[in-house]
mmCIF file of N, CA and C in Angstrom:
data_model
loop_
_atom_site.group_PDB
_atom_site.id
_atom_site.type_symbol
_atom_site.label_atom_id
_atom_site.label_comp_id
_atom_site.label_asym_id
_atom_site.label_seq_id
_atom_site.Cartn_x
_atom_site.Cartn_y
_atom_site.Cartn_z
ATOM 1 N N PHE A 1 -34.150 24.963 -30.918
ATOM 2 C CA PHE A 1 -33.989 25.942 -31.983
ATOM 3 C C PHE A 1 -33.427 27.234 -31.398
ATOM 4 N N ILE A 2 -32.414 27.740 -32.019
ATOM 5 C CA ILE A 2 -31.817 29.012 -31.611
ATOM 6 C C ILE A 2 -31.968 29.983 -32.765
ATOM 7 N N SER A 3 -32.599 31.099 -32.498
ATOM 8 C CA SER A 3 -32.836 32.099 -33.540
ATOM 9 C C SER A 3 -31.746 33.164 -33.520
ATOM 10 N N ARG A 4 -31.361 33.634 -34.678
ATOM 11 C CA ARG A 4 -30.392 34.721 -34.783
ATOM 12 C C ARG A 4 -31.099 36.080 -34.718
ATOM 13 N N LYS A 5 -32.434 36.062 -34.767
ATOM 14 C CA LYS A 5 -33.192 37.316 -34.710
ATOM 15 C C LYS A 5 -33.368 37.731 -33.252
ATOM 16 N N PRO A 6 -32.978 38.956 -32.922
ATOM 17 C CA PRO A 6 -33.140 39.404 -31.536
ATOM 18 C C PRO A 6 -34.603 39.647 -31.184
ATOM 19 N N LEU A 7 -34.905 39.470 -29.924
ATOM 20 C CA LEU A 7 -36.216 39.787 -29.383
ATOM 21 C C LEU A 7 -36.043 41.081 -28.595
ATOM 22 N N TYR A 8 -36.770 42.113 -28.949
ATOM 23 C CA TYR A 8 -36.623 43.413 -28.310
ATOM 24 C C TYR A 8 -37.721 43.630 -27.277
ATOM 25 N N VAL A 9 -37.331 44.082 -26.114
ATOM 26 C CA VAL A 9 -38.257 44.492 -25.066
ATOM 27 C C VAL A 9 -37.897 45.932 -24.740
ATOM 28 N N ARG A 10 -38.837 46.828 -24.876
ATOM 29 C CA ARG A 10 -38.561 48.246 -24.644
ATOM 30 C C ARG A 10 -39.207 48.686 -23.334
ATOM 31 N N VAL A 11 -38.365 49.262 -22.481
ATOM 32 C CA VAL A 11 -38.844 49.847 -21.234
ATOM 33 C C VAL A 11 -38.505 51.328 -21.301
ATOM 34 N N THR A 12 -39.488 52.164 -21.155
ATOM 35 C CA THR A 12 -39.227 53.598 -21.243
ATOM 36 C C THR A 12 -39.495 54.251 -19.893
ATOM 37 N N ARG A 13 -38.697 55.281 -19.643
ATOM 38 C CA ARG A 13 -38.882 56.086 -18.451
ATOM 39 C C ARG A 13 -38.432 57.493 -18.759
ATOM 40 N N GLY A 14 -38.859 58.426 -17.967
ATOM 41 C CA GLY A 14 -38.618 59.835 -18.225
ATOM 42 C C GLY A 14 -37.169 60.274 -18.131
ATOM 43 N N GLU A 15 -36.408 59.651 -17.252
ATOM 44 C CA GLU A 15 -35.025 60.083 -17.083
ATOM 45 C C GLU A 15 -34.134 58.878 -16.807
ATOM 46 N N GLY A 16 -32.848 59.098 -16.871
ATOM 47 C CA GLY A 16 -31.884 58.034 -16.626
ATOM 48 C C GLY A 16 -31.209 57.596 -17.914
ATOM 49 N N PRO A 17 -30.163 56.816 -17.780
ATOM 50 C CA PRO A 17 -29.423 56.396 -18.972
ATOM 51 C C PRO A 17 -30.175 55.347 -19.780
ATOM 52 N N GLN A 18 -29.842 55.281 -21.051
ATOM 53 C CA GLN A 18 -30.412 54.273 -21.936
ATOM 54 C C GLN A 18 -29.568 53.018 -21.787
ATOM 55 N N LEU A 19 -30.223 51.864 -21.702
ATOM 56 C CA LEU A 19 -29.524 50.601 -21.542
ATOM 57 C C LEU A 19 -30.200 49.545 -22.383
ATOM 58 N N SER A 20 -29.409 48.817 -23.130
ATOM 59 C CA SER A 20 -29.925 47.674 -23.884
ATOM 60 C C SER A 20 -29.346 46.420 -23.266
ATOM 61 N N LEU A 21 -30.174 45.425 -23.037
ATOM 62 C CA LEU A 21 -29.751 44.149 -22.477
ATOM 63 C C LEU A 21 -29.931 43.075 -23.537
ATOM 64 N N ILE A 22 -28.873 42.348 -23.808
ATOM 65 C CA ILE A 22 -28.929 41.273 -24.797
ATOM 66 C C ILE A 22 -28.697 39.976 -24.048
ATOM 67 N N ASP A 23 -29.713 39.145 -23.954
ATOM 68 C CA ASP A 23 -29.624 37.866 -23.252
ATOM 69 C C ASP A 23 -29.305 36.786 -24.270
ATOM 70 N N LEU A 24 -28.095 36.277 -24.199
ATOM 71 C CA LEU A 24 -27.639 35.273 -25.162
ATOM 72 C C LEU A 24 -27.749 33.881 -24.553
ATOM 73 N N PRO A 25 -27.853 32.861 -25.404
ATOM 74 C CA PRO A 25 -27.867 31.496 -24.865
ATOM 75 C C PRO A 25 -26.489 31.152 -24.321
ATOM 76 N N GLY A 26 -26.440 30.231 -23.408
ATOM 77 C CA GLY A 26 -25.153 29.758 -22.910
ATOM 78 C C GLY A 26 -24.441 28.947 -23.979
ATOM 79 N N VAL A 27 -23.125 28.966 -23.937
ATOM 80 C CA VAL A 27 -22.343 28.138 -24.857
ATOM 81 C C VAL A 27 -22.440 26.711 -24.346
ATOM 82 N N THR A 28 -23.016 25.851 -25.138
ATOM 83 C CA THR A 28 -23.288 24.488 -24.694
ATOM 84 C C THR A 28 -22.747 23.459 -25.680
ATOM 85 N N HIS A 29 -22.545 22.271 -25.186
ATOM 86 C CA HIS A 29 -22.045 21.177 -26.027
ATOM 87 C C HIS A 29 -23.095 20.091 -26.234
ATOM 88 N N ASN A 30 -24.063 20.000 -25.361
ATOM 89 C CA ASN A 30 -25.019 18.896 -25.391
ATOM 90 C C ASN A 30 -26.416 19.361 -25.758
ATOM 91 N N ALA A 31 -26.914 18.800 -26.811
ATOM 92 C CA ALA A 31 -28.308 19.053 -27.195
ATOM 93 C C ALA A 31 -28.768 17.929 -28.105
ATOM 94 N N SER A 32 -29.911 17.394 -27.811
ATOM 95 C CA SER A 32 -30.406 16.269 -28.610
ATOM 96 C C SER A 32 -31.025 16.718 -29.928
ATOM 97 N N GLN A 33 -31.461 17.969 -30.010
ATOM 98 C CA GLN A 33 -32.145 18.423 -31.213
ATOM 99 C C GLN A 33 -31.244 19.136 -32.215
ATOM 100 N N MET A 34 -30.057 19.557 -31.791
ATOM 101 C CA MET A 34 -29.137 20.261 -32.691
ATOM 102 C C MET A 34 -27.752 19.656 -32.569
ATOM 103 N N LYS A 35 -27.278 19.045 -33.616
ATOM 104 C CA LYS A 35 -25.948 18.424 -33.571
ATOM 105 C C LYS A 35 -24.837 19.467 -33.497
ATOM 106 N N ASP A 36 -25.065 20.633 -34.070
ATOM 107 C CA ASP A 36 -24.039 21.680 -34.105
ATOM 108 C C ASP A 36 -24.286 22.768 -33.056
ATOM 109 N N ILE A 37 -24.889 22.394 -31.926
ATOM 110 C CA ILE A 37 -25.271 23.378 -30.904
ATOM 111 C C ILE A 37 -24.076 24.173 -30.394
ATOM 112 N N HIS A 38 -22.941 23.535 -30.241
ATOM 113 C CA HIS A 38 -21.769 24.252 -29.739
ATOM 114 C C HIS A 38 -21.318 25.318 -30.724
ATOM 115 N N GLU A 39 -21.207 24.970 -31.981
ATOM 116 C CA GLU A 39 -20.771 25.935 -32.984
ATOM 117 C C GLU A 39 -21.749 27.101 -33.100
ATOM 118 N N VAL A 40 -23.029 26.804 -33.064
ATOM 119 C CA VAL A 40 -24.056 27.847 -33.197
ATOM 120 C C VAL A 40 -24.022 28.800 -32.001
ATOM 121 N N THR A 41 -24.007 28.248 -30.780
ATOM 122 C CA THR A 41 -24.034 29.118 -29.606
ATOM 123 C C THR A 41 -22.722 29.885 -29.448
ATOM 124 N N ALA A 42 -21.598 29.230 -29.700
ATOM 125 C CA ALA A 42 -20.304 29.909 -29.562
ATOM 126 C C ALA A 42 -20.180 31.057 -30.559
ATOM 127 N N LYS A 43 -20.597 30.823 -31.783
ATOM 128 C CA LYS A 43 -20.508 31.874 -32.803
ATOM 129 C C LYS A 43 -21.420 33.057 -32.457
ATOM 130 N N LEU A 44 -22.618 32.768 -31.997
ATOM 131 C CA LEU A 44 -23.560 33.828 -31.648
ATOM 132 C C LEU A 44 -23.022 34.673 -30.488
ATOM 133 N N VAL A 45 -22.526 34.028 -29.446
ATOM 134 C CA VAL A 45 -21.971 34.756 -28.301
ATOM 135 C C VAL A 45 -20.760 35.566 -28.738
ATOM 136 N N GLU A 46 -19.903 34.968 -29.532
ATOM 137 C CA GLU A 46 -18.688 35.655 -29.966
ATOM 138 C C GLU A 46 -19.000 36.908 -30.796
ATOM 139 N N GLU A 47 -20.060 36.858 -31.582
ATOM 140 C CA GLU A 47 -20.451 38.030 -32.376
ATOM 141 C C GLU A 47 -20.726 39.238 -31.479
ATOM 142 N N TYR A 48 -21.258 38.990 -30.303
ATOM 143 C CA TYR A 48 -21.591 40.091 -29.406
ATOM 144 C C TYR A 48 -20.413 40.494 -28.529
ATOM 145 N N VAL A 49 -19.691 39.542 -27.946
ATOM 146 C CA VAL A 49 -18.635 39.906 -26.994
ATOM 147 C C VAL A 49 -17.467 40.622 -27.652
ATOM 148 N N GLN A 50 -17.326 40.494 -28.954
ATOM 149 C CA GLN A 50 -16.227 41.195 -29.620
ATOM 150 C C GLN A 50 -16.516 42.683 -29.825
ATOM 151 N N GLN A 51 -17.756 43.105 -29.631
ATOM 152 C CA GLN A 51 -18.113 44.516 -29.790
ATOM 153 C C GLN A 51 -17.660 45.294 -28.559
ATOM 154 N N GLU A 52 -16.721 46.189 -28.751
ATOM 155 C CA GLU A 52 -16.066 46.879 -27.638
ATOM 156 C C GLU A 52 -16.978 47.789 -26.825
ATOM 157 N N GLU A 53 -18.124 48.178 -27.355
ATOM 158 C CA GLU A 53 -19.019 49.067 -26.606
ATOM 159 C C GLU A 53 -19.956 48.292 -25.670
ATOM 160 N N LEU A 54 -19.870 46.979 -25.678
ATOM 161 C CA LEU A 54 -20.752 46.168 -24.846
ATOM 162 C C LEU A 54 -20.051 45.671 -23.588
ATOM 163 N N VAL A 55 -20.815 45.520 -22.518
ATOM 164 C CA VAL A 55 -20.327 44.921 -21.283
ATOM 165 C C VAL A 55 -20.595 43.420 -21.377
ATOM 166 N N ILE A 56 -19.606 42.638 -20.987
ATOM 167 C CA ILE A 56 -19.737 41.184 -21.027
ATOM 168 C C ILE A 56 -20.086 40.707 -19.620
ATOM 169 N N LEU A 57 -21.208 40.051 -19.479
ATOM 170 C CA LEU A 57 -21.634 39.508 -18.202
ATOM 171 C C LEU A 57 -21.522 37.990 -18.284
ATOM 172 N N CYS A 58 -20.522 37.430 -17.625
ATOM 173 C CA CYS A 58 -20.298 35.983 -17.628
ATOM 174 C C CYS A 58 -21.070 35.365 -16.469
ATOM 175 N N VAL A 59 -22.093 34.602 -16.775
ATOM 176 C CA VAL A 59 -22.923 33.965 -15.754
ATOM 177 C C VAL A 59 -22.545 32.489 -15.712
ATOM 178 N N ILE A 60 -22.043 32.062 -14.537
ATOM 179 C CA ILE A 60 -21.516 30.705 -14.417
ATOM 180 C C ILE A 60 -22.028 30.067 -13.127
ATOM 181 N N PRO A 61 -22.525 28.828 -13.211
ATOM 182 C CA PRO A 61 -22.950 28.134 -11.990
ATOM 183 C C PRO A 61 -21.765 27.887 -11.058
ATOM 184 N N ALA A 62 -22.001 27.974 -9.757
ATOM 185 C CA ALA A 62 -20.933 27.830 -8.772
ATOM 186 C C ALA A 62 -20.220 26.483 -8.863
ATOM 187 N N ALA A 63 -20.920 25.457 -9.273
ATOM 188 C CA ALA A 63 -20.314 24.124 -9.346
ATOM 189 C C ALA A 63 -19.438 23.944 -10.587
ATOM 190 N N SER A 64 -19.370 24.939 -11.456
ATOM 191 C CA SER A 64 -18.576 24.840 -12.682
ATOM 192 C C SER A 64 -17.092 24.999 -12.399
ATOM 193 N N ASP A 65 -16.302 24.500 -13.309
ATOM 194 C CA ASP A 65 -14.854 24.685 -13.258
ATOM 195 C C ASP A 65 -14.559 26.006 -13.954
ATOM 196 N N PHE A 66 -14.371 27.065 -13.167
ATOM 197 C CA PHE A 66 -14.197 28.403 -13.735
ATOM 198 C C PHE A 66 -13.016 28.474 -14.685
ATOM 199 N N GLY A 67 -11.956 27.757 -14.390
ATOM 200 C CA GLY A 67 -10.758 27.782 -15.236
ATOM 201 C C GLY A 67 -10.989 27.240 -16.623
ATOM 202 N N ASN A 68 -11.995 26.384 -16.766
ATOM 203 C CA ASN A 68 -12.299 25.807 -18.072
ATOM 204 C C ASN A 68 -13.582 26.349 -18.685
ATOM 205 N N ALA A 69 -14.177 27.360 -18.067
ATOM 206 C CA ALA A 69 -15.423 27.923 -18.594
ATOM 207 C C ALA A 69 -15.147 28.643 -19.914
ATOM 208 N N GLU A 70 -15.797 28.186 -20.947
ATOM 209 C CA GLU A 70 -15.559 28.729 -22.291
ATOM 210 C C GLU A 70 -15.919 30.207 -22.397
ATOM 211 N N VAL A 71 -16.966 30.631 -21.711
ATOM 212 C CA VAL A 71 -17.380 32.035 -21.794
ATOM 213 C C VAL A 71 -16.323 32.950 -21.167
ATOM 214 N N ILE A 72 -15.641 32.482 -20.136
ATOM 215 C CA ILE A 72 -14.566 33.290 -19.551
ATOM 216 C C ILE A 72 -13.398 33.397 -20.521
ATOM 217 N N LYS A 73 -13.100 32.316 -21.197
ATOM 218 C CA LYS A 73 -12.023 32.347 -22.198
ATOM 219 C C LYS A 73 -12.368 33.309 -23.335
ATOM 220 N N MET A 74 -13.625 33.296 -23.765
ATOM 221 C CA MET A 74 -14.061 34.224 -24.818
ATOM 222 C C MET A 74 -13.957 35.661 -24.346
ATOM 223 N N ALA A 75 -14.415 35.908 -23.127
ATOM 224 C CA ALA A 75 -14.355 37.265 -22.581
ATOM 225 C C ALA A 75 -12.908 37.739 -22.507
ATOM 226 N N HIS A 76 -12.008 36.878 -22.091
ATOM 227 C CA HIS A 76 -10.597 37.252 -21.986
ATOM 228 C C HIS A 76 -9.996 37.512 -23.363
ATOM 229 N N LYS A 77 -10.447 36.763 -24.349
ATOM 230 C CA LYS A 77 -9.953 36.957 -25.724
ATOM 231 C C LYS A 77 -10.297 38.355 -26.236
ATOM 232 N N TYR A 78 -11.515 38.811 -25.972
ATOM 233 C CA TYR A 78 -11.975 40.097 -26.505
ATOM 234 C C TYR A 78 -11.854 41.247 -25.512
ATOM 235 N N ASP A 79 -11.595 40.936 -24.255
ATOM 236 C CA ASP A 79 -11.417 41.951 -23.211
ATOM 237 C C ASP A 79 -10.285 41.501 -22.289
ATOM 238 N N PRO A 80 -9.063 41.456 -22.809
ATOM 239 C CA PRO A 80 -7.948 40.890 -22.036
ATOM 240 C C PRO A 80 -7.660 41.605 -20.721
ATOM 241 N N GLU A 81 -7.982 42.883 -20.618
ATOM 242 C CA GLU A 81 -7.741 43.617 -19.375
ATOM 243 C C GLU A 81 -8.932 43.543 -18.419
ATOM 244 N N GLY A 82 -10.040 42.975 -18.862
ATOM 245 C CA GLY A 82 -11.215 42.827 -18.009
ATOM 246 C C GLY A 82 -11.929 44.126 -17.694
ATOM 247 N N LYS A 83 -11.761 45.132 -18.525
ATOM 248 C CA LYS A 83 -12.375 46.440 -18.259
ATOM 249 C C LYS A 83 -13.882 46.463 -18.467
ATOM 250 N N ARG A 84 -14.390 45.534 -19.258
ATOM 251 C CA ARG A 84 -15.828 45.527 -19.525
ATOM 252 C C ARG A 84 -16.453 44.162 -19.262
ATOM 253 N N THR A 85 -15.781 43.363 -18.443
ATOM 254 C CA THR A 85 -16.275 42.030 -18.114
ATOM 255 C C THR A 85 -16.644 41.943 -16.643
ATOM 256 N N LEU A 86 -17.837 41.412 -16.376
ATOM 257 C CA LEU A 86 -18.307 41.168 -15.010
ATOM 258 C C LEU A 86 -18.655 39.688 -14.887
ATOM 259 N N GLY A 87 -18.351 39.110 -13.756
ATOM 260 C CA GLY A 87 -18.697 37.716 -13.506
ATOM 261 C C GLY A 87 -19.832 37.613 -12.508
ATOM 262 N N VAL A 88 -20.735 36.689 -12.762
ATOM 263 C CA VAL A 88 -21.838 36.417 -11.846
ATOM 264 C C VAL A 88 -21.840 34.916 -11.578
ATOM 265 N N VAL A 89 -21.733 34.564 -10.305
ATOM 266 C CA VAL A 89 -21.756 33.156 -9.911
ATOM 267 C C VAL A 89 -23.165 32.839 -9.420
ATOM 268 N N THR A 90 -23.779 31.832 -10.020
ATOM 269 C CA THR A 90 -25.153 31.458 -9.680
ATOM 270 C C THR A 90 -25.194 30.076 -9.034
ATOM 271 N N LYS A 91 -26.329 29.734 -8.517
ATOM 272 C CA LYS A 91 -26.590 28.413 -7.934
ATOM 273 C C LYS A 91 -25.592 28.053 -6.837
ATOM 274 N N CYS A 92 -25.243 29.030 -6.026
ATOM 275 C CA CYS A 92 -24.306 28.804 -4.922
ATOM 276 C C CYS A 92 -24.856 27.782 -3.933
ATOM 277 N N ASP A 93 -26.180 27.794 -3.733
ATOM 278 C CA ASP A 93 -26.792 26.846 -2.812
ATOM 279 C C ASP A 93 -26.631 25.408 -3.305
ATOM 280 N N ASP A 94 -26.741 25.189 -4.610
ATOM 281 C CA ASP A 94 -26.547 23.842 -5.165
ATOM 282 C C ASP A 94 -25.115 23.369 -4.960
ATOM 283 N N ALA A 95 -24.162 24.254 -5.156
ATOM 284 C CA ALA A 95 -22.752 23.893 -4.994
ATOM 285 C C ALA A 95 -22.461 23.574 -3.532
ATOM 286 N N ALA A 96 -23.012 24.328 -2.615
ATOM 287 C CA ALA A 96 -22.797 24.084 -1.184
ATOM 288 C C ALA A 96 -23.393 22.737 -0.781
ATOM 289 N N ARG A 97 -24.578 22.427 -1.294
ATOM 290 C CA ARG A 97 -25.209 21.137 -1.007
ATOM 291 C C ARG A 97 -24.364 19.988 -1.542
ATOM 292 N N ALA A 98 -23.875 20.136 -2.768
ATOM 293 C CA ALA A 98 -23.054 19.088 -3.387
ATOM 294 C C ALA A 98 -21.763 18.882 -2.602
ATOM 295 N N GLU A 99 -21.158 19.965 -2.158
ATOM 296 C CA GLU A 99 -19.921 19.858 -1.383
ATOM 297 C C GLU A 99 -20.186 19.186 -0.036
ATOM 298 N N ALA A 100 -21.274 19.554 0.623
ATOM 299 C CA ALA A 100 -21.622 18.950 1.910
ATOM 300 C C ALA A 100 -21.883 17.456 1.744
ATOM 301 N N LEU A 101 -22.563 17.086 0.676
ATOM 302 C CA LEU A 101 -22.835 15.681 0.393
ATOM 303 C C LEU A 101 -21.548 14.912 0.150
ATOM 304 N N ALA A 102 -20.655 15.515 -0.625
ATOM 305 C CA ALA A 102 -19.381 14.865 -0.916
ATOM 306 C C ALA A 102 -18.565 14.681 0.358
ATOM 307 N N MET A 103 -18.576 15.690 1.220
ATOM 308 C CA MET A 103 -17.822 15.592 2.484
ATOM 309 C C MET A 103 -18.405 14.518 3.389
ATOM 310 N N SER A 104 -19.725 14.421 3.441
ATOM 311 C CA SER A 104 -20.357 13.425 4.309
ATOM 312 C C SER A 104 -20.131 12.012 3.784
ATOM 313 N N SER A 105 -20.038 11.849 2.477
ATOM 314 C CA SER A 105 -19.813 10.509 1.925
ATOM 315 C C SER A 105 -18.374 10.059 2.111
ATOM 316 N N THR A 106 -17.428 10.986 2.221
ATOM 317 C CA THR A 106 -16.027 10.594 2.445
ATOM 318 C C THR A 106 -15.787 10.239 3.906
ATOM 319 N N ARG A 107 -16.633 10.730 4.799
ATOM 320 C CA ARG A 107 -16.501 10.416 6.228
ATOM 321 C C ARG A 107 -17.081 9.056 6.580
ATOM 322 N N SER A 108 -17.967 8.564 5.749
ATOM 323 C CA SER A 108 -18.635 7.292 6.032
ATOM 324 C C SER A 108 -17.757 6.102 5.780
#
């Protein structure tokens, strides 16, 4: 289940800039409980990334094909110059392990 209602967490401090963090679900194609999961997640993400006052943080696993990552394509659509888009590559250790395994299996 994906809710359209935001969950707010407020952290207050005496000084410093105000920052709101919106954690969106990943754009996905596979889900056993929702047949339209791709349409729902893509539409929800797109509603936020098109807002010019927001920073787009693209979080992508290292083993992913960056050229085909849908979130990067969305970010480029709404921020073609990349002025408000940041990329974060995660699970680098998993990708390194997979690459090492693949290399060792080709040597055998």
